[in-house]
């Protein structure tokens, strides 16, 4: 018999905790394929005078980021990332994208020889010089293959087992089926495709569009306006992918859960929309709203808007992506939120 897959989850925020519930359940259910114990690296924090890892391991609940949702008893929280990943053959990354480089550097040399990874990080590294997918960054540093998962998956709804779909993009369909067994449940339906680039691109750019949708909501513009912003945003997402990644991004990917479905749900119920709406209504800066509404977690849409803008400015192409450009200008240049329907 082949050796059982040893699974490690890197990250324990809202989404990481919801995913831990799924993975803990599936590793126990597929005992012929996975080791039951799942190690989860948790950034140590104090909650009411206790270590968060101790709370998770004794109460089986992440009381800070997913309060009220029971975690399987086979999820073991570990505050040391090296101990958490030692000998792992499947590594699931669910951390904010700005931390991925440093975490991977610490993990080098500690994984199983046949290790594979999957990124649930909704973003990509974009600078004025170019773009880099987080799956590629993980692969480069750790020298292992890395797939990607993204979809219309608001963490709290997934944790409450409300039906949804998600998309895994994987260059190896054999590995893709292993990951499908790790994630697929009756309420979390997985499709596997070979476009790992498009899956990640959708997961990053939809957050910028959702910020624009939040501005519209804050202004009270209604359903018609939001629908227009979503459609224009989807067109710009597809144009960005085909302009800068060519044939490696497939049009069909934008009709998977990682594409249109994720865009719709994020524009209606995600944190980017919520904070952007509050930005208009309260006039408070984004950083303050992150503290008040997200427990200090960083908003991905505004960061990605800034990165996309730098990338497009360097190529003198901002006018070709008017929605992306307008979101950036409202957040970072003090332009009136009302311009969301003027300059697009």
Coordinates of N, CA and C in Angstrom, one line a residue, residues 226-334:
X226 N -24.9 48.0 -9.4 CA -24.0 46.9 -9.0 C -23.8 45.9 -10.1
X227 N -24.9 45.5 -10.8 CA -24.8 44.5 -11.9 C -23.9 45.0 -13.0
X228 N -24.0 46.3 -13.3 CA -23.1 46.9 -14.3 C -21.6 46.8 -13.9
X229 N -21.4 47.2 -12.6 CA -20.0 47.1 -12.1 C -19.5 45.7 -12.1
X230 N -20.3 44.7 -11.8 CA -19.9 43.3 -11.8 C -19.6 42.9 -13.3
X231 N -20.4 43.3 -14.2 CA -20.2 42.9 -15.6 C -18.9 43.5 -16.2
X232 N -18.8 44.8 -15.9 CA -17.6 45.5 -16.4 C -16.3 45.0 -15.7
X233 N -16.4 44.6 -14.4 CA -15.3 44.0 -13.7 C -14.9 42.7 -14.3
X234 N -15.9 41.8 -14.6 CA -15.6 40.5 -15.2 C -14.9 40.7 -16.5
X235 N -15.3 41.7 -17.3 CA -14.7 41.9 -18.6 C -13.2 42.4 -18.4
X236 N -13.0 43.2 -17.4 CA -11.6 43.7 -17.2 C -10.7 42.5 -16.6
X237 N -11.3 41.7 -15.8 CA -10.6 40.5 -15.3 C -10.1 39.6 -16.5
X238 N -11.1 39.4 -17.4 CA -10.7 38.5 -18.5 C -9.7 39.2 -19.4
X239 N -9.9 40.5 -19.7 CA -8.9 41.2 -20.5 C -7.5 41.2 -19.9
X240 N -7.4 41.4 -18.6 CA -6.2 41.4 -17.9 C -5.5 40.1 -18.1
X241 N -6.2 39.0 -17.9 CA -5.7 37.6 -18.0 C -5.2 37.4 -19.4
X242 N -6.0 37.7 -20.4 CA -5.6 37.4 -21.8 C -4.5 38.3 -22.3
X243 N -4.5 39.5 -21.8 CA -3.4 40.5 -22.2 C -2.1 40.1 -21.7
X244 N -2.0 39.7 -20.4 CA -0.7 39.5 -19.8 C -0.3 38.1 -19.5
X245 N -1.3 37.1 -19.7 CA -0.9 35.7 -19.5 C -1.2 34.9 -20.8
X246 N -1.8 35.5 -21.8 CA -2.1 34.8 -23.1 C -2.9 33.6 -23.0
X247 N -2.5 32.6 -23.7 CA -3.3 31.4 -23.9 C -3.4 30.5 -22.6
X248 N -2.5 30.8 -21.6 CA -2.5 30.0 -20.4 C -3.7 30.3 -19.5
X249 N -4.5 31.4 -19.9 CA -5.7 31.7 -19.2 C -6.9 31.4 -20.2
X250 N -7.8 30.5 -19.8 CA -8.9 30.0 -20.6 C -10.1 30.8 -20.3
X251 N -10.8 31.2 -21.4 CA -12.1 31.9 -21.2 C -13.1 31.1 -20.4
X252 N -13.1 29.7 -20.5 CA -14.1 28.9 -19.8 C -13.9 29.0 -18.3
X253 N -12.7 29.3 -17.8 CA -12.4 29.4 -16.4 C -13.2 30.5 -15.7
X254 N -13.5 31.6 -16.5 CA -14.3 32.7 -15.9 C -15.7 32.3 -15.7
X255 N -16.1 31.1 -16.2 CA -17.5 30.7 -15.9 C -17.5 29.6 -14.9
X256 N -16.4 29.2 -14.3 CA -16.3 28.3 -13.2 C -16.6 29.0 -11.9
X257 N -16.7 28.3 -10.8 CA -17.0 28.9 -9.5 C -15.9 30.0 -9.2
X258 N -14.7 29.7 -9.5 CA -13.6 30.7 -9.3 C -13.8 32.0 -10.0
X259 N -14.6 32.0 -11.0 CA -14.7 33.2 -11.9 C -16.0 34.0 -11.6
X260 N -17.0 33.8 -12.4 CA -18.2 34.6 -12.3 C -18.9 34.4 -10.9
X261 N -19.0 33.2 -10.5 CA -19.7 32.9 -9.2 C -19.0 33.6 -8.0
X262 N -17.7 33.5 -8.0 CA -16.9 34.1 -6.9 C -17.1 35.6 -6.9
X263 N -17.0 36.2 -8.2 CA -17.2 37.6 -8.3 C -18.6 38.1 -7.8
X264 N -19.6 37.3 -8.2 CA -21.0 37.7 -7.7 C -21.1 37.7 -6.2
X265 N -20.6 36.6 -5.6 CA -20.8 36.4 -4.1 C -19.9 37.4 -3.4
X266 N -18.7 37.7 -3.9 CA -17.9 38.7 -3.2 C -18.4 40.1 -3.3
X267 N -19.1 40.4 -4.4 CA -19.7 41.7 -4.6 C -20.9 41.9 -3.8
X268 N -21.5 40.8 -3.4 CA -22.7 40.9 -2.6 C -22.5 40.6 -1.1
X269 N -21.5 39.8 -0.7 CA -21.4 39.5 0.7 C -20.0 39.4 1.3
X270 N -19.0 39.8 0.5 CA -17.6 39.6 1.0 C -17.2 40.8 1.8
X271 N -16.0 40.6 2.5 CA -15.4 41.7 3.3 C -15.0 42.9 2.5
X272 N -14.5 42.7 1.3 CA -14.1 43.8 0.5 C -15.3 44.8 0.2
X273 N -16.4 44.2 -0.1 CA -17.6 45.0 -0.3 C -18.1 45.7 1.0
X274 N -18.0 44.9 2.1 CA -18.5 45.5 3.4 C -17.6 46.7 3.8
X275 N -16.3 46.5 3.7 CA -15.4 47.6 4.2 C -15.5 48.8 3.2
X276 N -15.6 48.5 1.9 CA -15.8 49.6 1.0 C -17.0 50.4 1.2
X277 N -18.1 49.7 1.5 CA -19.4 50.4 1.8 C -19.2 51.3 3.0
X278 N -18.6 50.7 4.1 CA -18.3 51.5 5.3 C -17.4 52.7 5.0
X279 N -16.5 52.6 4.1 CA -15.6 53.6 3.8 C -16.3 54.8 3.2
X280 N -17.4 54.6 2.4 CA -18.2 55.6 1.9 C -19.1 56.2 3.0
X281 N -19.8 55.3 3.7 CA -20.8 55.8 4.7 C -20.2 56.5 5.9
X282 N -19.0 56.0 6.4 CA -18.4 56.6 7.6 C -17.4 57.7 7.3
X283 N -16.7 57.6 6.1 CA -15.6 58.5 5.8 C -14.3 58.1 6.6
X284 N -14.3 56.9 7.3 CA -13.1 56.5 8.0 C -12.1 55.9 7.0
X285 N -10.8 56.0 7.4 CA -9.8 55.4 6.5 C -9.9 53.9 6.5
X286 N -9.4 53.2 5.4 CA -9.4 51.8 5.3 C -8.7 51.1 6.5
X287 N -7.6 51.6 6.9 CA -6.8 50.9 8.0 C -7.7 50.9 9.3
X288 N -8.4 52.0 9.6 CA -9.2 52.0 10.8 C -10.4 51.0 10.6
X289 N -11.0 50.9 9.5 CA -12.1 50.0 9.2 C -11.6 48.5 9.3
X290 N -10.4 48.2 8.9 CA -9.8 46.9 9.0 C -9.8 46.5 10.5
X291 N -9.4 47.4 11.3 CA -9.3 47.1 12.8 C -10.7 46.9 13.3
X292 N -11.7 47.7 12.9 CA -13.0 47.7 13.5 C -13.8 46.5 13.0
X293 N -13.7 46.2 11.7 CA -14.6 45.2 11.1 C -13.9 43.9 10.8
X294 N -12.6 43.8 10.8 CA -11.9 42.6 10.4 C -11.0 42.1 11.4
X295 N -11.1 42.5 12.7 CA -10.1 42.1 13.7 C -8.7 42.4 13.3
X296 N -8.5 43.4 12.5 CA -7.1 43.8 12.1 C -6.6 43.1 10.9
X297 N -7.4 42.1 10.4 CA -6.9 41.5 9.1 C -6.9 42.5 8.0
X298 N -6.0 42.3 7.0 CA -5.9 43.2 5.9 C -6.8 42.9 4.8
X299 N -7.3 44.0 4.2 CA -8.2 43.8 3.1 C -7.4 43.5 1.8
X300 N -7.8 42.5 1.1 CA -7.1 42.1 -0.1 C -7.4 43.0 -1.3
X301 N -8.6 43.5 -1.4 CA -9.0 44.2 -2.6 C -8.2 45.5 -2.8
X302 N -8.1 46.3 -1.7 CA -7.4 47.6 -1.8 C -5.9 47.4 -2.1
X303 N -5.3 46.3 -1.4 CA -3.9 46.0 -1.7 C -3.7 45.6 -3.2
X304 N -4.6 44.8 -3.7 CA -4.5 44.3 -5.1 C -4.7 45.5 -6.0
X305 N -5.6 46.4 -5.7 CA -5.8 47.6 -6.5 C -4.6 48.4 -6.7
X306 N -3.9 48.6 -5.6 CA -2.6 49.3 -5.6 C -1.6 48.6 -6.4
X307 N -1.4 47.3 -6.3 CA -0.5 46.5 -7.1 C -0.8 46.6 -8.6
X308 N -2.1 46.4 -8.9 CA -2.5 46.4 -10.3 C -2.2 47.8 -10.9
X309 N -2.5 48.8 -10.1 CA -2.2 50.2 -10.6 C -0.7 50.4 -11.0
X310 N 0.2 50.0 -10.1 CA 1.6 50.1 -10.3 C 2.0 49.3 -11.6
X311 N 1.4 48.2 -11.8 CA 1.7 47.3 -13.0 C 1.2 48.0 -14.2
X312 N 0.0 48.6 -14.2 CA -0.5 49.2 -15.4 C 0.1 50.6 -15.7
X313 N 0.5 51.3 -14.7 CA 1.2 52.6 -14.9 C 2.5 52.4 -15.6
X314 N 3.2 51.3 -15.2 CA 4.5 51.1 -15.8 C 4.4 50.7 -17.3
X315 N 3.2 50.3 -17.7 CA 2.9 50.0 -19.1 C 2.1 51.0 -19.8
X316 N 1.8 52.1 -19.1 CA 1.0 53.1 -19.7 C -0.4 52.6 -20.2
X317 N -1.0 51.7 -19.3 CA -2.2 51.1 -19.8 C -3.4 51.3 -18.8
X318 N -3.3 52.2 -17.9 CA -4.4 52.4 -16.9 C -5.7 52.7 -17.6
X319 N -5.7 53.5 -18.7 CA -7.0 53.8 -19.4 C -7.7 52.6 -20.0
X320 N -7.0 51.6 -20.2 CA -7.6 50.4 -20.8 C -8.3 49.5 -19.7
X321 N -8.1 49.9 -18.5 CA -8.8 49.2 -17.4 C -9.4 50.2 -16.4
X322 N -10.5 50.9 -16.9 CA -11.0 52.0 -16.2 C -11.6 51.7 -14.8
X323 N -12.2 50.5 -14.7 CA -12.8 50.2 -13.3 C -11.7 50.0 -12.3
X324 N -10.7 49.2 -12.7 CA -9.5 49.0 -11.8 C -8.9 50.3 -11.4
X325 N -8.7 51.2 -12.4 CA -8.1 52.5 -12.2 C -8.9 53.4 -11.2
X326 N -10.2 53.4 -11.4 CA -11.1 54.2 -10.6 C -11.1 53.8 -9.2
X327 N -11.2 52.4 -8.9 CA -11.1 51.9 -7.6 C -9.8 52.4 -6.9
X328 N -8.7 52.3 -7.6 CA -7.5 52.7 -7.0 C -7.5 54.2 -6.6
X329 N -8.0 55.0 -7.5 CA -8.0 56.5 -7.3 C -8.9 56.9 -6.2
X330 N -10.0 56.2 -6.0 CA -10.9 56.5 -4.9 C -10.2 56.1 -3.5
X331 N -9.6 55.0 -3.5 CA -9.0 54.6 -2.2 C -7.7 55.3 -1.9
X332 N -6.9 55.6 -2.9 CA -5.5 56.1 -2.6 C -5.3 57.5 -3.0
X333 N -6.2 58.1 -3.8 CA -5.9 59.5 -4.3 C -7.0 60.4 -3.8
X334 N -8.0 60.0 -3.0 CA -9.0 60.8 -2.5 C -10.0 61.3 -3.4

